[in-house]
Short mmCIF file of C-alpha atoms in Angstrom, two decimals:
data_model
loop_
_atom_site.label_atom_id
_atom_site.label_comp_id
_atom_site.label_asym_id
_atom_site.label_seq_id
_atom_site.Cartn_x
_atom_site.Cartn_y
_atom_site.Cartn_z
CA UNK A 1 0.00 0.00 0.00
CA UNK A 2 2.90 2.28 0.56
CA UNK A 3 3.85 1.50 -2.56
CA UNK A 4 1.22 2.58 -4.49
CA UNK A 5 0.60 5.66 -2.29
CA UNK A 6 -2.44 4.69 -0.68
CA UNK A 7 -0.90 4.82 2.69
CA UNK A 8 2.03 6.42 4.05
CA UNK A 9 5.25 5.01 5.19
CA UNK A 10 4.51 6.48 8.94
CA UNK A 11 0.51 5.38 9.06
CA UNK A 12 2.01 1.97 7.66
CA UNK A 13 4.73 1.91 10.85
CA UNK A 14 1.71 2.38 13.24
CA UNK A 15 -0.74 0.19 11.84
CA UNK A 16 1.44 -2.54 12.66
CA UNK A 17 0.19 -4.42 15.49
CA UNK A 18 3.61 -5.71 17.38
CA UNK A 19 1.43 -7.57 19.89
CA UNK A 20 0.60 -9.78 17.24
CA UNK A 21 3.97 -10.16 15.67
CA UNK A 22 5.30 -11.05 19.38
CA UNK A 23 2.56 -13.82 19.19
CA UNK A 24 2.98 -15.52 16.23
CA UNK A 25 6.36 -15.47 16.14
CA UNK A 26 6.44 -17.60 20.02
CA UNK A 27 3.81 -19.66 18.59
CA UNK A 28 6.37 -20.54 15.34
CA UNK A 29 9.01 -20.89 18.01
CA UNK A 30 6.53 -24.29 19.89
CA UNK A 31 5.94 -25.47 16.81
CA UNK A 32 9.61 -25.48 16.13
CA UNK A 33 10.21 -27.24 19.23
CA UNK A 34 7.32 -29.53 18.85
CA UNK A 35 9.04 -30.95 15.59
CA UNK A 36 12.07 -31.23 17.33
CA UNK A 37 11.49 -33.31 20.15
CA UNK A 38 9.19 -35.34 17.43
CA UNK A 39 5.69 -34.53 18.80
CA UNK A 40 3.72 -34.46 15.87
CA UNK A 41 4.75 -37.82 14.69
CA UNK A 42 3.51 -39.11 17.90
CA UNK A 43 0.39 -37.21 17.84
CA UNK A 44 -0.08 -38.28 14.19
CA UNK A 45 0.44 -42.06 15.75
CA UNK A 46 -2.64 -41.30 18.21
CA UNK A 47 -4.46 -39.45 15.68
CA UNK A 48 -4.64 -42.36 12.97
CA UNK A 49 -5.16 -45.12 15.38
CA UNK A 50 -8.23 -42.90 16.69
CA UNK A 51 -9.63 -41.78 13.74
CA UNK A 52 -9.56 -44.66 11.28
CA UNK A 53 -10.84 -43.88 8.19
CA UNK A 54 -10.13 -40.84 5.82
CA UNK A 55 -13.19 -39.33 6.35
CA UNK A 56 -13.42 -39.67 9.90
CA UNK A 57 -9.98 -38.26 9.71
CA UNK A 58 -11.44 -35.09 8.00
CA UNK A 59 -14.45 -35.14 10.06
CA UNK A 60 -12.06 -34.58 12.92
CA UNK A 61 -10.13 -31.85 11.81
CA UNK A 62 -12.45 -30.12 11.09
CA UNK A 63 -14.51 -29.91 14.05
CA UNK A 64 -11.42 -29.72 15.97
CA UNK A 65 -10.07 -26.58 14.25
CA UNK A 66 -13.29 -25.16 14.05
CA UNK A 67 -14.21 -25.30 17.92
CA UNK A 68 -10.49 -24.50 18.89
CA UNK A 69 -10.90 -21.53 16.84
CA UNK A 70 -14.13 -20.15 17.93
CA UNK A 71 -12.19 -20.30 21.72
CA UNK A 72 -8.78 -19.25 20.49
CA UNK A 73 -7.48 -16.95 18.04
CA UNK A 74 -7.55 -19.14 14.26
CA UNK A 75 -4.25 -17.88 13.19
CA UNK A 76 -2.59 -19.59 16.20
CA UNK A 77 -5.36 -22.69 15.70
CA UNK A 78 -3.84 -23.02 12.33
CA UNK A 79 0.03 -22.59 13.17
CA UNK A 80 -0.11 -25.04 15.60
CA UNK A 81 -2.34 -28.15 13.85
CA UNK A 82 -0.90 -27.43 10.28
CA UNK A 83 2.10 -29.57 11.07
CA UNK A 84 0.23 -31.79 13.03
CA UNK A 85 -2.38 -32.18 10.13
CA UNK A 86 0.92 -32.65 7.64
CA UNK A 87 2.33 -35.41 9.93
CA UNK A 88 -1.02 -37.43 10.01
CA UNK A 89 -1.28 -36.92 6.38
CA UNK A 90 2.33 -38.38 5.47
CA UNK A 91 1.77 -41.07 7.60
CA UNK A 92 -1.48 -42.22 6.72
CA UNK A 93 -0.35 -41.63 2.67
CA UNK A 94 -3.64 -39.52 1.98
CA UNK A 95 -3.82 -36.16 -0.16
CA UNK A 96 -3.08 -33.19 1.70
CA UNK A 97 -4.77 -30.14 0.32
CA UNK A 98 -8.52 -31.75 1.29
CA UNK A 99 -7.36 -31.67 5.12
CA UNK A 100 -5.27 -28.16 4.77
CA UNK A 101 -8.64 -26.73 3.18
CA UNK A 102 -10.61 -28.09 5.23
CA UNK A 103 -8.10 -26.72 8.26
CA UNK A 104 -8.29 -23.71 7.07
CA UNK A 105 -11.99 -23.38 6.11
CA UNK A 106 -13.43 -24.86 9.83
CA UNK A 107 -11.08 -22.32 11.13
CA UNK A 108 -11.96 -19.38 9.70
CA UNK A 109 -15.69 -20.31 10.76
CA UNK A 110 -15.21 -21.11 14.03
CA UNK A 111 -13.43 -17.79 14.34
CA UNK A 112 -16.60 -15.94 13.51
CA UNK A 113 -18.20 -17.19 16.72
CA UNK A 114 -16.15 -15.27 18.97
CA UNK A 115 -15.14 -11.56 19.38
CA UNK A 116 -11.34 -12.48 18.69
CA UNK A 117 -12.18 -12.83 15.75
CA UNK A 118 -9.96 -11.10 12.49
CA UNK A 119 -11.15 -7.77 10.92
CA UNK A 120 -13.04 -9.03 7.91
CA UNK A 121 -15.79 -11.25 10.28
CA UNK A 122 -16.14 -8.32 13.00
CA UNK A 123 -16.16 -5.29 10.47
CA UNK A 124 -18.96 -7.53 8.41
CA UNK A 125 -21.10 -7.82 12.09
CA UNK A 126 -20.40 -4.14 12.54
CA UNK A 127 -21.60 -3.41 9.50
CA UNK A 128 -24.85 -5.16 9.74
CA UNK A 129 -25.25 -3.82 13.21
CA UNK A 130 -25.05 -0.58 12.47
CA UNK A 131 -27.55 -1.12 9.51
CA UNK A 132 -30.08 -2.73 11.59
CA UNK A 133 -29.64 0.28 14.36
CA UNK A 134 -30.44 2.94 11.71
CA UNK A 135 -33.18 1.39 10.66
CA UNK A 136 -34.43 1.11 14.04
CA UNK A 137 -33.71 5.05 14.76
CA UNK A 138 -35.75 5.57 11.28
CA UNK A 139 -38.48 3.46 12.86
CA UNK A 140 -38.22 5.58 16.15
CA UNK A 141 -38.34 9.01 13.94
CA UNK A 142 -41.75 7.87 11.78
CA UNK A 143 -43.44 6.96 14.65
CA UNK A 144 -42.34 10.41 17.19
CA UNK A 145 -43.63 12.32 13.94
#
């Protein structure tokens, strides 16, 4: 956006949100050390002997991501069970971009459950709010009249 010129350099400085940064980069850090110490192949041990069958499998990580996400933030939902979802995936030879998608889809709607939701879900609720409360106020003004 600075780039263009839509924003400038400065208002792009501030509108990062270091917080965030600080977060995701710990959370890369775990995952890091969960590869290490070979977690995820365990989990993805326990996870096929639970789950089965491919669909199951899906059914699973889906409802999984999608309630962990409507409790925590999805971005951190989806750095932490990506690998995880990888590792079950290599092991149990099955195609990877269903489960990824469907990661990444259950996420995303889970997250619009909850107010940590990202910018796109909340500004879409605020938006419809604020529609609904106008209308109201127009309601209000017809019948003071």
């Amino acid at each position: 956006m600075v780039a263009t010129g839509v924003m400038t350099p400065e208002r792009a400085y501030r509108a990062i949100n270091y917080d965030t940064l600080v977060l995701l980069l710990g959370m890369m850090l775990i995952s890091a050390y969960l590869y290490l110490a070979h977690f995820f192949e365990w989990a993805a041990e326990l996870v096929l002997s639970l789950s089965r069958t491919p669909e199951r499998l899906l059914l699973y990580v889906t409802v999984t991501s999608g309630i962990l996400s409507a409790l925590l933030v999805n971005d951190t939902i989806c750095l932490m069970l990506t690998p995880l979802v990888v590792a079950v995936i290599r092991r149990g030879k099955l195609p990877l971009l269903p489960y990824l998608i469907a990661l990444a889809t259950s996420a995303n709607i889970g997250s619009v459950a909850t107010r940590t939701a990202t910018a796109a879900p909340n500004a879409a609720a605020s938006v419809g709010h604020s529609r609904n409360q106008s209308r109201r106020n127009a309601k209000v003004r017809v019948r003071q009249r």
